[in-house]
Coordinates of N, CA, C and O and ligand atoms in Angstrom, one line a residue:
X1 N 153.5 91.3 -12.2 CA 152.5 92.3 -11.8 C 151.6 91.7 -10.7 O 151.1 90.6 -10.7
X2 N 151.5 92.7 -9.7 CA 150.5 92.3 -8.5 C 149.3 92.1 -9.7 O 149.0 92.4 -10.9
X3 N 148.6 90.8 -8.3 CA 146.8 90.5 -8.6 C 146.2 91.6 -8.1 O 146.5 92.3 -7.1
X4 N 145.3 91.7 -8.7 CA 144.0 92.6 -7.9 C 143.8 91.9 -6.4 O 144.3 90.9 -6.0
X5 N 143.2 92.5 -6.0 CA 142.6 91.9 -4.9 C 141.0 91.3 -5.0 O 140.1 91.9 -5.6
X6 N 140.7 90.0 -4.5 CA 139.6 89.7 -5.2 C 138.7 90.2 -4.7 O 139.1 91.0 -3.8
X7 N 137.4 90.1 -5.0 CA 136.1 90.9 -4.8 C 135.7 90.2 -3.8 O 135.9 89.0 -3.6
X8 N 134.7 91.3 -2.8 CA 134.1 90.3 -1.8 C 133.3 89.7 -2.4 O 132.9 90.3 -3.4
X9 N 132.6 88.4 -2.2 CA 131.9 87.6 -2.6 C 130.4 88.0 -2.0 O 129.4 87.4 -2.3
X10 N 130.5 89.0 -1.0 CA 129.1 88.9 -0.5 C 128.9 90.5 0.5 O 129.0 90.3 1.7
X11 N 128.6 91.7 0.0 CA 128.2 92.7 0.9 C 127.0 93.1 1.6 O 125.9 93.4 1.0
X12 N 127.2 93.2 3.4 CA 126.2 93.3 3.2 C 125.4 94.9 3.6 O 126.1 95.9 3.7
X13 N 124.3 95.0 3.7 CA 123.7 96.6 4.2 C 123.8 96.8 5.6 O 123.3 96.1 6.4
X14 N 124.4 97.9 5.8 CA 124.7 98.3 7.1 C 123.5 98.5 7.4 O 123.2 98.0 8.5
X15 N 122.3 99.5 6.6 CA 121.2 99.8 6.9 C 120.9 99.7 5.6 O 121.6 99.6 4.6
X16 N 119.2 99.9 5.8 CA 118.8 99.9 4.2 C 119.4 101.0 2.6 O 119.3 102.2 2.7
X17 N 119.6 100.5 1.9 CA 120.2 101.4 1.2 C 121.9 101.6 1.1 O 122.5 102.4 0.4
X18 N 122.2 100.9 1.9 CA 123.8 101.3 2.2 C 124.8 100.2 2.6 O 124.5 99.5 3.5
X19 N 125.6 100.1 2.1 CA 126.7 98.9 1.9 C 127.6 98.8 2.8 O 128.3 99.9 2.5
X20 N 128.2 98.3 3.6 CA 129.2 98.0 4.0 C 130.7 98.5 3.1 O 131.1 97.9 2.1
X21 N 131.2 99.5 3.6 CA 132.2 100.1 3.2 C 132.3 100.4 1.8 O 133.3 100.2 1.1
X22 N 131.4 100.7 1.5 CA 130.9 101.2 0.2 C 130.5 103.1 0.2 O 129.4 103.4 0.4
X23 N 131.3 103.9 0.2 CA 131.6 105.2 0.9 C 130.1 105.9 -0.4 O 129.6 105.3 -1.4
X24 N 129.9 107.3 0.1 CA 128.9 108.3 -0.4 C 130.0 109.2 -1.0 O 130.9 109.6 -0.3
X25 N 129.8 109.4 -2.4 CA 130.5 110.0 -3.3 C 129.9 111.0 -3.9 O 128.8 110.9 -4.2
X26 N 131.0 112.5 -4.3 CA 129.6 113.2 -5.2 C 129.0 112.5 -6.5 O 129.6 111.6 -7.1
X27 N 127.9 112.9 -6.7 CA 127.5 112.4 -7.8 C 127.7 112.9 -9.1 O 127.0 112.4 -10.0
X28 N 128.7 113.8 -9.4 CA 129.5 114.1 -10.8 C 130.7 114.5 -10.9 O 131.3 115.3 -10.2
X29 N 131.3 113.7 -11.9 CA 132.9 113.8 -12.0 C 133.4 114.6 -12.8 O 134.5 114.8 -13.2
X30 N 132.2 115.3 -13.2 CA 132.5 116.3 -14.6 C 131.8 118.0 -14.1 O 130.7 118.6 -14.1
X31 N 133.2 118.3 -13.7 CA 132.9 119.8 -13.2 C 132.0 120.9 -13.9 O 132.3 121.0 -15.1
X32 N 131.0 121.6 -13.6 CA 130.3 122.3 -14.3 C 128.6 121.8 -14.8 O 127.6 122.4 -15.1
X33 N 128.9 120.7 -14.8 CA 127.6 119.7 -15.1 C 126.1 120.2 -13.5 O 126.0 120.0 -12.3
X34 N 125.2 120.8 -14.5 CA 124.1 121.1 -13.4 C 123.4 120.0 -12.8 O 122.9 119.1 -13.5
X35 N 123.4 119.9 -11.7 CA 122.2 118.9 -11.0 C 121.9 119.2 -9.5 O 122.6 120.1 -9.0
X36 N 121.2 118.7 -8.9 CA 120.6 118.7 -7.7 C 120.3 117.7 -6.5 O 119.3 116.9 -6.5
X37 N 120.9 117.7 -5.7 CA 121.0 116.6 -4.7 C 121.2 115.3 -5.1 O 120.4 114.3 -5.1
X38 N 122.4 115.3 -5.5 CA 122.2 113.5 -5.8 C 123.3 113.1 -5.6 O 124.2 113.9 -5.8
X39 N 123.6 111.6 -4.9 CA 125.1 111.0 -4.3 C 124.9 110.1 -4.9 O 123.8 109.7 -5.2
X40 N 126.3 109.1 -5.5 CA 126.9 108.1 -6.1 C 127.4 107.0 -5.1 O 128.3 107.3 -4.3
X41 N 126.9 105.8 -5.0 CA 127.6 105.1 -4.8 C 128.5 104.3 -5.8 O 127.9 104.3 -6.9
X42 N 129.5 103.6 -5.8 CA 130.4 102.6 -6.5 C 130.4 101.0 -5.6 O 130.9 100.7 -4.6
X43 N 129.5 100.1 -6.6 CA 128.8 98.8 -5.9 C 130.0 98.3 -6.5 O 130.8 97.7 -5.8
X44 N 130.1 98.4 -7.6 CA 131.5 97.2 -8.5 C 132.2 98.2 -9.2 O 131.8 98.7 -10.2
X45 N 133.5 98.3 -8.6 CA 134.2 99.2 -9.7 C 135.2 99.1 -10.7 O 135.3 100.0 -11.6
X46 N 135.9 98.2 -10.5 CA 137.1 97.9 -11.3 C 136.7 96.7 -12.1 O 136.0 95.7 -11.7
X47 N 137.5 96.8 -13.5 CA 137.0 95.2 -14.2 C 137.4 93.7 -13.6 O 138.4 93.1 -13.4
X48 N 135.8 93.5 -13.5 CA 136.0 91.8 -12.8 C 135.5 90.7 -13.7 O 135.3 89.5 -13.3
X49 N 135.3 91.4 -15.0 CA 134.9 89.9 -15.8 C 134.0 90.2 -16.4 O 133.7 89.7 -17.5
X50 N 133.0 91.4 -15.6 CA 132.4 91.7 -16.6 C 132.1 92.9 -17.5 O 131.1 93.1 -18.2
X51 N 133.0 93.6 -17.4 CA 133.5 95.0 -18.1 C 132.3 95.8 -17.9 O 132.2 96.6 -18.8
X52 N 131.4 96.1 -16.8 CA 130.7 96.8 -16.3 C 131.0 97.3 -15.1 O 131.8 96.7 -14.3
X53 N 130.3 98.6 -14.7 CA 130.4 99.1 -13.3 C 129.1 99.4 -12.8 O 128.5 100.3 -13.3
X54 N 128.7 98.9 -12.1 CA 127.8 99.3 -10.7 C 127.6 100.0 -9.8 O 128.1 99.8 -8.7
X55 N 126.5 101.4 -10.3 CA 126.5 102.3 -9.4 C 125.3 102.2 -8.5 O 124.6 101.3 -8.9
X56 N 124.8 103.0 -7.3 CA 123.7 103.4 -6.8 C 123.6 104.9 -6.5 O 124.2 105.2 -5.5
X57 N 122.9 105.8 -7.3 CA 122.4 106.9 -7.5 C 121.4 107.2 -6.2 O 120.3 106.5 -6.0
X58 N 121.7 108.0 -5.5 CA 120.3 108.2 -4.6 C 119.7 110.0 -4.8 O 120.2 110.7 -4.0
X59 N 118.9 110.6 -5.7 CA 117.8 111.7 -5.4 C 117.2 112.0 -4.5 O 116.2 111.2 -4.2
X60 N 117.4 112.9 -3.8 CA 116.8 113.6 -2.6 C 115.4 114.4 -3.1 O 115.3 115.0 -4.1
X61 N 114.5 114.1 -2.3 CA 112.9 114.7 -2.6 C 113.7 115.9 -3.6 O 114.9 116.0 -3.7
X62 N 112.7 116.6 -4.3 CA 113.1 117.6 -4.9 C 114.2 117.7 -6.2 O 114.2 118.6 -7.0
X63 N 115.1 116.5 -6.1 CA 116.6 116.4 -6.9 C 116.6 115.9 -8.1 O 115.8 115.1 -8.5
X64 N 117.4 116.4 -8.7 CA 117.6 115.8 -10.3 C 118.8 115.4 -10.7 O 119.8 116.2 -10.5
X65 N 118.9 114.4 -11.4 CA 120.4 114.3 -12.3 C 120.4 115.0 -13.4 O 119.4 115.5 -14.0
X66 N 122.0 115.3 -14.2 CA 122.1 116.3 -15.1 C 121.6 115.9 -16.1 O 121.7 114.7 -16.5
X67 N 120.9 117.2 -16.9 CA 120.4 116.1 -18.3 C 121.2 116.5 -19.2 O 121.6 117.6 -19.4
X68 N 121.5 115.0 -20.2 CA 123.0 114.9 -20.4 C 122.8 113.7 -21.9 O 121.7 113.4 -22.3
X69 N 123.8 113.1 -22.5 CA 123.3 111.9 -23.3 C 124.8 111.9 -23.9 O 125.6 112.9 -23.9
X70 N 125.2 110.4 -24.3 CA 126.8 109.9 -24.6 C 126.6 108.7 -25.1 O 125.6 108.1 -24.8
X71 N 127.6 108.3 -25.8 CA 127.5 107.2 -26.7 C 127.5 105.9 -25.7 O 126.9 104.9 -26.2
X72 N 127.9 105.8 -24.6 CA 127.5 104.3 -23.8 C 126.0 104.6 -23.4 O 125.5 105.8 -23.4
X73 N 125.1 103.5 -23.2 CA 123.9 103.4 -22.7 C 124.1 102.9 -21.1 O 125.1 102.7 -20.4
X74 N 123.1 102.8 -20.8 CA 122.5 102.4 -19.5 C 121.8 101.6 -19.4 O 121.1 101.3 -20.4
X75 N 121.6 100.9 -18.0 CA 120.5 100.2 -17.2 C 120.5 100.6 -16.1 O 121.5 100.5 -15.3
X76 N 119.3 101.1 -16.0 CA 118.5 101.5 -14.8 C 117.1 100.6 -14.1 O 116.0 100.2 -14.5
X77 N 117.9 100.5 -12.8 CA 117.3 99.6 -12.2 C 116.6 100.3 -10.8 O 117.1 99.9 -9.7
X78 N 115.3 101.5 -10.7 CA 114.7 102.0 -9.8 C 114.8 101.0 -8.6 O 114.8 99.8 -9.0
X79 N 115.0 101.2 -7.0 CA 115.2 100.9 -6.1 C 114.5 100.7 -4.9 O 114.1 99.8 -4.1
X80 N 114.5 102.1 -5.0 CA 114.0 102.7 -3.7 C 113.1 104.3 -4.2 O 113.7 105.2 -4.8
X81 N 111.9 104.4 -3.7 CA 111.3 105.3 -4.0 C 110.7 105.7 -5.3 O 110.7 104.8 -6.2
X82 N 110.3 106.7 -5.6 CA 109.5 107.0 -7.0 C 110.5 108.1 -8.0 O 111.1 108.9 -7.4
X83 N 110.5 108.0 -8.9 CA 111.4 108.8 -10.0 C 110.1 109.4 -11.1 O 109.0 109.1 -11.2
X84 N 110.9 110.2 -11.9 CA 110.1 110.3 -13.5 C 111.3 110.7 -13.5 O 112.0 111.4 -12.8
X85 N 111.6 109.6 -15.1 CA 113.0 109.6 -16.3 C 112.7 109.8 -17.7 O 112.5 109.0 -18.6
X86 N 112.9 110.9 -17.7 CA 113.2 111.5 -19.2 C 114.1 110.2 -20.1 O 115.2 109.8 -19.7
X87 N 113.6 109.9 -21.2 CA 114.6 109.3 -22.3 C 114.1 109.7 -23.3 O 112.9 109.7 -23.6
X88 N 115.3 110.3 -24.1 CA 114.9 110.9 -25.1 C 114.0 111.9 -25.2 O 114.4 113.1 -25.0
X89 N 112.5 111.7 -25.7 CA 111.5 112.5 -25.8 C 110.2 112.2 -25.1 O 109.2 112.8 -25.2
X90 N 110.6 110.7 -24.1 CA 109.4 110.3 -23.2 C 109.7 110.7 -22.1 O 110.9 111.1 -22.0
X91 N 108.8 110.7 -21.0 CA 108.8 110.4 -19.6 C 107.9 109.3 -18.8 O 106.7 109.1 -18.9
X92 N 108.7 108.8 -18.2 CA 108.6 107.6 -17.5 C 108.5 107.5 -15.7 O 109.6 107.7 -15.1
X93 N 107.6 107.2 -15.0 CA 107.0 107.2 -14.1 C 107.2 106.2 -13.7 O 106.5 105.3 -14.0
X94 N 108.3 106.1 -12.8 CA 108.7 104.7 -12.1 C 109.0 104.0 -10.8 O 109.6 104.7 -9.9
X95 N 108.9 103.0 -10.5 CA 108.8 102.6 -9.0 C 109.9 101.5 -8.8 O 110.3 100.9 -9.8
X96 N 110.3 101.2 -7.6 CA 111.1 99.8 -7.7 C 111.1 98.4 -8.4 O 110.3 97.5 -8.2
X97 N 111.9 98.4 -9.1 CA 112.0 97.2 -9.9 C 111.2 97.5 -11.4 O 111.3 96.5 -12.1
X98 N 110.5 98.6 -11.9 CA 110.9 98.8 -13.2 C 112.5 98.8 -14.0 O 113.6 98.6 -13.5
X99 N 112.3 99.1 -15.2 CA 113.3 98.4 -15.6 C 113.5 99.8 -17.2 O 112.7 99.9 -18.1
X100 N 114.5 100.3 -17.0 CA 114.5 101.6 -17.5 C 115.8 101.3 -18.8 O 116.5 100.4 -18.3
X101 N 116.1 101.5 -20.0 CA 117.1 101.3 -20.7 C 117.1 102.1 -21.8 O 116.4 102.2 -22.8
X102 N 118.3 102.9 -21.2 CA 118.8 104.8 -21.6 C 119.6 104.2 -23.5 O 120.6 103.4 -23.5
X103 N 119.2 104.4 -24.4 CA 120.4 104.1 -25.5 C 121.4 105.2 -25.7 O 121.4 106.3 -25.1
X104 N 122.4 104.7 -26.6 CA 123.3 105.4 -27.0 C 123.0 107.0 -27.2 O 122.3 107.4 -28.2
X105 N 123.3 107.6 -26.5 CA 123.1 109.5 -27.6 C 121.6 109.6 -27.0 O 121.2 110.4 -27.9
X106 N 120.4 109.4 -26.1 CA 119.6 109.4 -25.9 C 119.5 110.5 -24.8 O 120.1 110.3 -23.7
X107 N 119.0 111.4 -25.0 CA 118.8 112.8 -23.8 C 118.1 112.4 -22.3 O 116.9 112.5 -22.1
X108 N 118.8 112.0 -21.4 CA 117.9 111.5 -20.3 C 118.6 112.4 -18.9 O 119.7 112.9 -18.7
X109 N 117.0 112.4 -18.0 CA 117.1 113.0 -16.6 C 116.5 111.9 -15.8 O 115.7 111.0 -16.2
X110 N 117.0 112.3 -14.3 CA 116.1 111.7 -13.5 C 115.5 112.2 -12.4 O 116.4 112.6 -11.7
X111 N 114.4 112.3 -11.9 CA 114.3 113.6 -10.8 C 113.3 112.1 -9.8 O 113.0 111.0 -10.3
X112 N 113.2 112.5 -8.6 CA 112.8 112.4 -7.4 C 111.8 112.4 -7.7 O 111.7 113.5 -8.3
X113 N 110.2 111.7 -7.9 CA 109.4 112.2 -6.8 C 109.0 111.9 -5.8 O 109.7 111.1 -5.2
X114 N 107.7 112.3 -5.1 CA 107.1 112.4 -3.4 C 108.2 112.6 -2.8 O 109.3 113.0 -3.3
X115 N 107.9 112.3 -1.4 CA 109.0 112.9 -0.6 C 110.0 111.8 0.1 O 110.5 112.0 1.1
X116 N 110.0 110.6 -0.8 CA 110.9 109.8 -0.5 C 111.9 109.9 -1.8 O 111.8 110.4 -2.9
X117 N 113.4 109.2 -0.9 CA 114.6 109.7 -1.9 C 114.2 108.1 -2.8 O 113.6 107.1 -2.6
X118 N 115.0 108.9 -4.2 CA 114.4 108.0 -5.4 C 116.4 107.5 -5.2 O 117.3 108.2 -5.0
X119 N 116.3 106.2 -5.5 CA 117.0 105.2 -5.3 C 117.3 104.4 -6.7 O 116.4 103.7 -7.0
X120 N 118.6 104.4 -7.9 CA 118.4 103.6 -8.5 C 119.9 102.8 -8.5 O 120.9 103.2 -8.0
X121 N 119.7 101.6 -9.2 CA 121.0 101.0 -9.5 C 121.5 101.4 -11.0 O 120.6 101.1 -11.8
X122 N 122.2 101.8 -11.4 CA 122.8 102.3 -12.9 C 123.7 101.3 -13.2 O 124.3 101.2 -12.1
X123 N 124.1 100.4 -13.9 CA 125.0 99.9 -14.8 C 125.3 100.3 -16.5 O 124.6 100.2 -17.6
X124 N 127.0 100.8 -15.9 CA 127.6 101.0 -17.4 C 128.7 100.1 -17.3 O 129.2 99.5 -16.4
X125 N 128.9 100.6 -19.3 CA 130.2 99.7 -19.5 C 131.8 100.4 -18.2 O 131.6 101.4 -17.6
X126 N 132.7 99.9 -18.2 CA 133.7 100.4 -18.1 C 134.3 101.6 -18.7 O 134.5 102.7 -18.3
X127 N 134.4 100.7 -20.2 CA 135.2 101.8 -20.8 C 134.5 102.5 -21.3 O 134.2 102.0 -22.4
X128 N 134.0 103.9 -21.2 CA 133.0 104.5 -21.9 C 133.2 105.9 -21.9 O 134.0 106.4 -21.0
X129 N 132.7 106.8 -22.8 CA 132.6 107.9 -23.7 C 132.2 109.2 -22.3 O 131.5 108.6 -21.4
X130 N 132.4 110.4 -21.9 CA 132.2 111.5 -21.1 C 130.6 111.6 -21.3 O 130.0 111.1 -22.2
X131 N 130.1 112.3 -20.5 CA 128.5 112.9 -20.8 C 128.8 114.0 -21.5 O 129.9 114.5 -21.4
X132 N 127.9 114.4 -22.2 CA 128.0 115.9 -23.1 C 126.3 116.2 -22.8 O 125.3 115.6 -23.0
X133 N 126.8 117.7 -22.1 CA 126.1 118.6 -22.2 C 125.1 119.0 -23.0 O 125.6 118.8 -24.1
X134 N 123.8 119.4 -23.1 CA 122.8 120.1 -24.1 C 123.4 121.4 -24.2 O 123.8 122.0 -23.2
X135 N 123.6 122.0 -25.5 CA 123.7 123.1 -25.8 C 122.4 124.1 -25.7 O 121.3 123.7 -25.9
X136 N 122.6 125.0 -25.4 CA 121.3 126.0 -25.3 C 120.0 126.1 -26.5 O 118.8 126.6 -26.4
X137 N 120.5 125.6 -27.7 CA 119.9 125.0 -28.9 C 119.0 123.6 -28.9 O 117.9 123.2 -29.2
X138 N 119.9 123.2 -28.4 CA 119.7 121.6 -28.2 C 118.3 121.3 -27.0 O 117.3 120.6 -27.2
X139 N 118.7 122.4 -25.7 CA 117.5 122.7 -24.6 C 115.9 122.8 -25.5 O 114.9 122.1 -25.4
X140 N 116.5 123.9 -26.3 CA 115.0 124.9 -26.7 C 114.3 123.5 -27.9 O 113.1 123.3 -28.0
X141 N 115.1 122.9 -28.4 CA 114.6 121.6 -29.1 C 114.0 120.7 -28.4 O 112.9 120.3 -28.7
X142 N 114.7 120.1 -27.2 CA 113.9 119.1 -26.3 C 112.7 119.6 -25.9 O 111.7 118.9 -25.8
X143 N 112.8 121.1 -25.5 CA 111.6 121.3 -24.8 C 110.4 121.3 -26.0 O 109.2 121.1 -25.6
X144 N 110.6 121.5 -27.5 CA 109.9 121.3 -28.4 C 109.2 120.8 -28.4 O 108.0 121.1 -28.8
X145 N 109.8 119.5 -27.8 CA 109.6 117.7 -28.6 C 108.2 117.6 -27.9 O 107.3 116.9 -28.4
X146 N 108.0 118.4 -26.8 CA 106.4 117.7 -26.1 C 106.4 118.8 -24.8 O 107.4 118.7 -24.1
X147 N 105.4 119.7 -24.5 CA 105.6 120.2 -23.4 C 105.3 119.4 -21.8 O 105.2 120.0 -20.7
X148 N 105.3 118.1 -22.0 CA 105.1 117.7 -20.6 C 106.8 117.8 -20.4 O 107.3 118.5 -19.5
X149 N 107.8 116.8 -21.5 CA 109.0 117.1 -21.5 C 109.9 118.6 -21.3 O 111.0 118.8 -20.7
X150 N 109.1 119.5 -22.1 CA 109.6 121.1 -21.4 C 109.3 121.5 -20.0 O 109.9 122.3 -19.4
X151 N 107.8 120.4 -19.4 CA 107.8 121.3 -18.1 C 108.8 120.4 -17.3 O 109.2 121.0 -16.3
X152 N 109.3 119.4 -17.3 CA 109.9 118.7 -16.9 C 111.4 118.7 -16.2 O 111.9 118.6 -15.1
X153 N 111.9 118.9 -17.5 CA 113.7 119.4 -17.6 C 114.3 120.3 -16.5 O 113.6 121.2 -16.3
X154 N 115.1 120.3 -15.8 CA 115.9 121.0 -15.2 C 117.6 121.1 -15.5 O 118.4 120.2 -15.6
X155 N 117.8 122.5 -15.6 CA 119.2 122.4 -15.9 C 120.1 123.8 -15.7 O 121.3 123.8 -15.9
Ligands
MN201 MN1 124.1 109.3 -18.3

């Protein structure tokens, strides 16, 4: 069997925010899933040792990711610009270099704020579980949980 090809040892930014042949992707692979201006990049994608993958998420002023929750967790690593991230039943107000960690089955969004794009690094496992949707049940519950969380939500 062919080797992989090894990884570059060193990428760098063509400009800020952006990698050297590191392409702009949509940001959902799961058709039907609601959201709002947001692109994917792929920093590390195939297994190299450490059975994770490295993304960069970028939110456009105004944008949100889908709110969603699945059995793999996250790390979120804000980048660039300002965010508020729903987990679970909080919201979180965040700037570069906080340090955000979504658990297993945990209801999370991420929206934009001011009028710069909100910038994060995401790491998941490899092998991991689909996002699943909130049921229209499930909506009218989160919004329950707290109305700063109901005015929040987009979907
Ligand atoms: Mn997710």
């Amino acid at each position: 069997m062919a080797a992989e090809p090894e990884l570059p040892t060193f990428i760098s930014q063509d400009e800020p925010f952006r990698w050297e042949g590191i392409t702009e992707l949509a940001y959902n692979q799961n058709p039907g899933s609601p959201f709002s201006q947001v692109t994917r990049r792929i920093l590390y994608d195939r297994e190299h040792g450490l059975g994770v993958q490295v993304r960069y998420f970028e939110v456009a002023p105004g944008g949100w990711s889908t709110l969603e929750h699945h059995g793999h967790p996250h790390e979120v690593i804000p980048i660039r610009g300002r965010g508020g991230v729903l987990v679970q039943d909080a919201i979180h107000h965040v700037a570069p270099h906080d340090l955000i960690y979504v658990p297993s089955w945990a209801w999370h969004q991420l929206r934009a704020e001011g009028d710069e794009p909100f910038g994060f690094i995401c790491i998941v496992t490899v092998e991991r579980d689909r996002p699943v949707l909130p049921t229209p049940e499930e909506i009218e519950a989160i919004k329950a949980s707290d109305p700063e969380v109901a005015e929040f939500i987009r979907y």
